[in-house]
């Protein structure tokens, strides 16, 4: 059931659904790595069957396909992801992440309107592993990591209850834990459906209506690990203003 945007012998670009872990999950829930491995295994078996005209022998032990995790999306976030199909591709793509050559663009619905139509947030985040949350702290705090993003407002709309929602596009420069959710909440415009960092009103609306987190990784751009060609893939968010 994978939504595959592109595939070759080195990489696989897919759209991760909301509610699915982007890496292997210890719980009995679907995750992208397992889904991709199952897909690749089925593909190998089908290829063998076509080449021989016979079903693969049941005694043949399946080879576990390699799936390299290059970047991650939070479980409730939908969006474009790239996975490596071999070690060389994984190393090359991981280097792009470190050098800022893998570009990620998100869209989100936020409560209210950011002060500026086009702006930048630079904060320092500290992750709490016990609660699986992050918060903004002073840069002098031990363990604090710099978090930077740029945004622009694409559209804003007043709702029937008098509140305002804004559709924003976000260029993420760093990939910190829950970064977009934490920064927008701290700057007074929490994401719709965010029951962890949202304002009480937004969180209660999200619970009552069971609204998903209004955040989507809409575009991903990187250099192909073998050809060096710049590649860009996109998807549309499923939320509406």
Tab-separated table of C-alpha atoms in Angstrom:
chain	number	residue	atom	x	y	z
A	1	UNK	CA	0.000	0.000	0.000
A	2	UNK	CA	3.039	2.269	-0.384
A	3	UNK	CA	2.548	5.615	-2.123
A	4	UNK	CA	5.727	5.524	-4.223
A	5	UNK	CA	6.797	8.712	-6.015
A	6	UNK	CA	10.088	7.399	-7.404
A	7	UNK	CA	12.263	4.302	-7.291
A	8	UNK	CA	15.543	3.138	-8.780
A	9	UNK	CA	18.295	0.752	-7.644
A	10	UNK	CA	19.619	3.270	-5.088
A	11	UNK	CA	16.684	5.151	-3.579
A	12	UNK	CA	12.969	4.972	-2.882
A	13	UNK	CA	10.877	8.133	-2.475
A	14	UNK	CA	7.501	7.689	-0.798
A	15	UNK	CA	4.727	9.625	0.895
A	16	UNK	CA	4.492	8.615	4.540
A	17	UNK	CA	0.897	8.590	5.799
A	18	UNK	CA	-0.008	10.353	9.033
A	19	UNK	CA	-0.125	7.961	11.970
A	20	UNK	CA	2.691	5.701	10.736
A	21	UNK	CA	6.194	5.651	12.237
A	22	UNK	CA	8.945	6.614	9.790
A	23	UNK	CA	11.369	4.109	11.322
A	24	UNK	CA	11.054	0.622	12.766
A	25	UNK	CA	8.504	0.480	15.572
A	26	UNK	CA	8.791	-1.837	18.539
A	27	UNK	CA	5.037	-1.822	18.903
A	28	UNK	CA	2.692	-3.978	16.872
A	29	UNK	CA	1.867	-1.118	14.534
A	30	UNK	CA	2.747	-0.485	10.887
A	31	UNK	CA	5.949	1.435	10.198
A	32	UNK	CA	7.546	2.633	6.987
A	33	UNK	CA	10.726	0.553	7.197
A	34	UNK	CA	8.761	-2.675	7.614
A	35	UNK	CA	6.364	-1.724	4.823
A	36	UNK	CA	9.250	-0.936	2.466
A	37	UNK	CA	11.083	-4.167	3.324
A	38	UNK	CA	7.915	-6.161	2.658
A	39	UNK	CA	7.462	-4.364	-0.658
A	40	UNK	CA	11.073	-4.983	-1.734
A	41	UNK	CA	10.908	-8.630	-0.672
A	42	UNK	CA	7.707	-9.175	-2.687
A	43	UNK	CA	9.333	-7.469	-5.656
A	44	UNK	CA	12.324	-9.851	-5.525
A	45	UNK	CA	10.043	-12.873	-5.263
A	46	UNK	CA	7.949	-11.722	-8.220
A	47	UNK	CA	11.099	-11.135	-10.280
A	48	UNK	CA	12.328	-14.665	-9.517
A	49	UNK	CA	8.967	-16.100	-10.445
A	50	UNK	CA	8.909	-14.261	-13.777
A	51	UNK	CA	12.478	-15.284	-14.626
A	52	UNK	CA	11.979	-18.967	-13.840
A	53	UNK	CA	8.292	-19.382	-14.493
A	54	UNK	CA	8.033	-21.150	-11.166
A	55	UNK	CA	7.184	-20.130	-7.649
A	56	UNK	CA	10.277	-19.556	-5.452
A	57	UNK	CA	11.165	-22.577	-3.337
A	58	UNK	CA	9.645	-22.424	0.112
A	59	UNK	CA	12.965	-23.579	1.582
A	60	UNK	CA	14.787	-20.520	0.246
A	61	UNK	CA	15.397	-18.154	3.143
A	62	UNK	CA	14.367	-14.599	2.255
A	63	UNK	CA	17.142	-12.011	2.264
A	64	UNK	CA	16.278	-9.008	4.424
A	65	UNK	CA	16.391	-5.988	2.071
A	66	UNK	CA	18.489	-3.000	3.118
A	67	UNK	CA	16.491	0.128	3.956
A	68	UNK	CA	18.536	3.142	5.041
A	69	UNK	CA	16.804	5.790	7.152
A	70	UNK	CA	17.997	9.223	6.030
A	71	UNK	CA	15.619	11.539	7.875
A	72	UNK	CA	12.503	11.219	9.996
A	73	UNK	CA	8.980	12.561	10.246
A	74	UNK	CA	6.993	12.515	13.472
A	75	UNK	CA	4.329	9.833	13.581
A	76	UNK	CA	1.346	12.231	13.131
A	77	UNK	CA	3.002	14.033	10.198
A	78	UNK	CA	2.319	13.118	6.570
A	79	UNK	CA	4.858	13.852	3.880
A	80	UNK	CA	7.583	13.049	1.368
A	81	UNK	CA	10.507	10.900	2.509
A	82	UNK	CA	13.526	9.319	0.822
A	83	UNK	CA	15.009	5.973	1.867
A	84	UNK	CA	18.281	4.450	0.654
A	85	UNK	CA	18.419	0.948	-0.828
A	86	UNK	CA	22.139	0.421	-0.218
A	87	UNK	CA	24.908	1.601	2.120
A	88	UNK	CA	26.613	3.851	-0.431
A	89	UNK	CA	23.413	5.761	-1.171
A	90	UNK	CA	22.658	6.031	2.557
A	91	UNK	CA	26.083	7.516	3.308
A	92	UNK	CA	25.795	10.045	0.472
A	93	UNK	CA	22.284	11.167	1.451
A	94	UNK	CA	23.164	11.347	5.160
A	95	UNK	CA	26.071	13.631	4.251
A	96	UNK	CA	23.628	15.905	2.427
A	97	UNK	CA	21.516	16.125	5.580
A	98	UNK	CA	24.575	17.177	7.595
A	99	UNK	CA	25.617	19.729	4.967
A	100	UNK	CA	22.123	21.171	4.537
A	101	UNK	CA	21.807	20.032	0.926
A	102	UNK	CA	18.661	17.988	1.580
A	103	UNK	CA	15.915	20.620	1.619
A	104	UNK	CA	12.572	20.101	3.354
A	105	UNK	CA	9.505	22.288	2.848
A	106	UNK	CA	6.426	21.924	5.050
A	107	UNK	CA	2.951	23.412	5.143
A	108	UNK	CA	0.957	23.841	8.343
A	109	UNK	CA	-2.294	25.297	9.593
A	110	UNK	CA	-1.740	27.477	12.636
A	111	UNK	CA	-4.092	29.116	15.108
A	112	UNK	CA	-4.042	32.857	14.610
A	113	UNK	CA	-1.558	34.701	12.426
A	114	UNK	CA	2.214	35.103	12.840
A	115	UNK	CA	3.265	38.712	13.359
A	116	UNK	CA	5.099	38.930	10.031
A	117	UNK	CA	3.909	37.644	6.681
A	118	UNK	CA	7.444	36.418	6.005
A	119	UNK	CA	9.722	35.652	8.923
A	120	UNK	CA	12.385	33.550	10.587
A	121	UNK	CA	12.476	31.792	13.967
A	122	UNK	CA	15.797	31.051	15.624
A	123	UNK	CA	15.549	29.403	19.040
A	124	UNK	CA	17.374	26.886	21.193
A	125	UNK	CA	15.540	23.651	21.970
A	126	UNK	CA	16.079	21.136	24.729
A	127	UNK	CA	14.622	17.645	24.435
A	128	UNK	CA	13.179	15.827	27.447
A	129	UNK	CA	13.494	12.112	26.740
A	130	UNK	CA	11.278	11.141	29.660
A	131	UNK	CA	8.256	13.050	28.377
A	132	UNK	CA	9.190	12.914	24.661
A	133	UNK	CA	8.805	16.692	24.417
A	134	UNK	CA	11.022	19.651	23.623
A	135	UNK	CA	10.975	23.213	24.878
A	136	UNK	CA	12.688	26.500	24.114
A	137	UNK	CA	15.499	27.375	26.520
A	138	UNK	CA	18.395	29.805	26.760
A	139	UNK	CA	21.300	28.862	24.506
A	140	UNK	CA	23.555	28.556	27.574
A	141	UNK	CA	21.558	25.563	28.872
A	142	UNK	CA	23.483	22.286	28.592
A	143	UNK	CA	22.162	20.168	25.732
A	144	UNK	CA	20.353	23.043	24.017
A	145	UNK	CA	20.419	22.865	20.205
A	146	UNK	CA	19.946	25.683	17.722
A	147	UNK	CA	16.666	25.492	15.790
A	148	UNK	CA	16.117	27.618	12.696
A	149	UNK	CA	13.290	27.868	10.196
A	150	UNK	CA	11.847	30.392	7.754
A	151	UNK	CA	8.160	30.771	6.988
A	152	UNK	CA	5.722	32.688	4.838
A	153	UNK	CA	1.971	33.027	5.151
A	154	UNK	CA	0.219	31.643	2.093
A	155	UNK	CA	-3.337	32.416	3.184
A	156	UNK	CA	-5.363	33.371	6.252
A	157	UNK	CA	-9.062	32.979	6.960
A	158	UNK	CA	-11.446	33.992	9.700
A	159	UNK	CA	-13.512	31.073	10.965
A	160	UNK	CA	-17.222	31.037	11.817
A	161	UNK	CA	-16.398	31.343	15.516
A	162	UNK	CA	-14.352	34.490	14.902
A	163	UNK	CA	-10.954	32.872	15.259
A	164	UNK	CA	-8.305	33.082	12.557
A	165	UNK	CA	-6.341	30.282	10.924
A	166	UNK	CA	-3.299	30.740	8.725
A	167	UNK	CA	-1.774	28.450	6.131
A	168	UNK	CA	2.007	28.793	6.334
A	169	UNK	CA	4.830	27.347	4.294
A	170	UNK	CA	7.956	26.488	6.248
A	171	UNK	CA	11.539	25.985	5.110
A	172	UNK	CA	13.217	23.909	7.784
A	173	UNK	CA	16.939	24.626	8.179
A	174	UNK	CA	17.532	22.328	11.146
A	175	UNK	CA	15.805	19.084	12.082
A	176	UNK	CA	15.243	19.249	15.825
A	177	UNK	CA	12.801	17.122	17.811
A	178	UNK	CA	9.246	18.464	17.265
A	179	UNK	CA	10.869	21.678	16.035
A	180	UNK	CA	8.044	23.206	13.978
A	181	UNK	CA	5.413	22.384	16.586
A	182	UNK	CA	7.470	23.784	19.462
A	183	UNK	CA	8.562	26.982	17.732
A	184	UNK	CA	5.172	27.981	16.372
A	185	UNK	CA	3.486	27.226	19.711
A	186	UNK	CA	6.091	29.254	21.598
A	187	UNK	CA	5.614	32.184	19.217
A	188	UNK	CA	1.867	32.236	19.853
A	189	UNK	CA	0.478	30.336	16.850
A	190	UNK	CA	0.248	26.623	17.698
A	191	UNK	CA	-0.562	24.114	14.972
A	192	UNK	CA	-4.155	22.980	14.593
A	193	UNK	CA	-4.734	19.517	16.011
A	194	UNK	CA	-1.582	19.645	18.150
A	195	UNK	CA	-2.729	18.166	21.447
A	196	UNK	CA	0.819	18.140	22.841
A	197	UNK	CA	2.004	21.698	22.251
A	198	UNK	CA	-1.171	23.470	21.173
A	199	UNK	CA	-2.977	26.141	23.121
A	200	UNK	CA	-5.801	24.696	25.289
A	201	UNK	CA	-8.456	25.848	22.822
A	202	UNK	CA	-6.666	24.342	19.832
A	203	UNK	CA	-5.991	21.110	21.678
A	204	UNK	CA	-9.590	20.751	22.823
A	205	UNK	CA	-10.853	21.404	19.305
A	206	UNK	CA	-8.455	18.798	17.978
A	207	UNK	CA	-9.640	16.208	20.495
A	208	UNK	CA	-13.335	16.990	20.054
A	209	UNK	CA	-13.210	16.878	16.263
A	210	UNK	CA	-10.420	14.310	16.166
A	211	UNK	CA	-8.536	16.608	13.815
A	212	UNK	CA	-5.153	15.264	12.774
A	213	UNK	CA	-2.054	17.374	13.279
A	214	UNK	CA	-2.144	19.991	10.497
A	215	UNK	CA	1.445	19.556	9.339
A	216	UNK	CA	2.697	18.042	6.088
A	217	UNK	CA	6.155	17.709	4.510
A	218	UNK	CA	5.054	18.885	1.073
A	219	UNK	CA	8.387	19.035	-0.803
A	220	UNK	CA	11.730	17.280	-0.588
A	221	UNK	CA	14.785	18.145	-2.661
A	222	UNK	CA	18.199	16.456	-2.750
A	223	UNK	CA	21.047	15.383	-5.018
A	224	UNK	CA	20.817	11.863	-6.369
A	225	UNK	CA	23.501	9.825	-4.553
A	226	UNK	CA	24.908	8.400	-7.815
A	227	UNK	CA	24.132	10.814	-10.664
A	228	UNK	CA	24.405	14.004	-8.599
A	229	UNK	CA	21.264	15.331	-10.293
A	230	UNK	CA	19.042	17.620	-8.210
A	231	UNK	CA	15.701	15.861	-7.624
A	232	UNK	CA	12.516	17.314	-6.165
A	233	UNK	CA	9.308	15.566	-5.127
A	234	UNK	CA	6.090	16.932	-3.716
A	235	UNK	CA	2.686	16.054	-2.314
A	236	UNK	CA	-0.350	18.048	-1.283
A	237	UNK	CA	-1.530	18.404	2.333
A	238	UNK	CA	-4.829	16.801	3.189
A	239	UNK	CA	-5.990	19.568	5.525
A	240	UNK	CA	-7.936	22.653	4.405
A	241	UNK	CA	-7.966	26.199	5.714
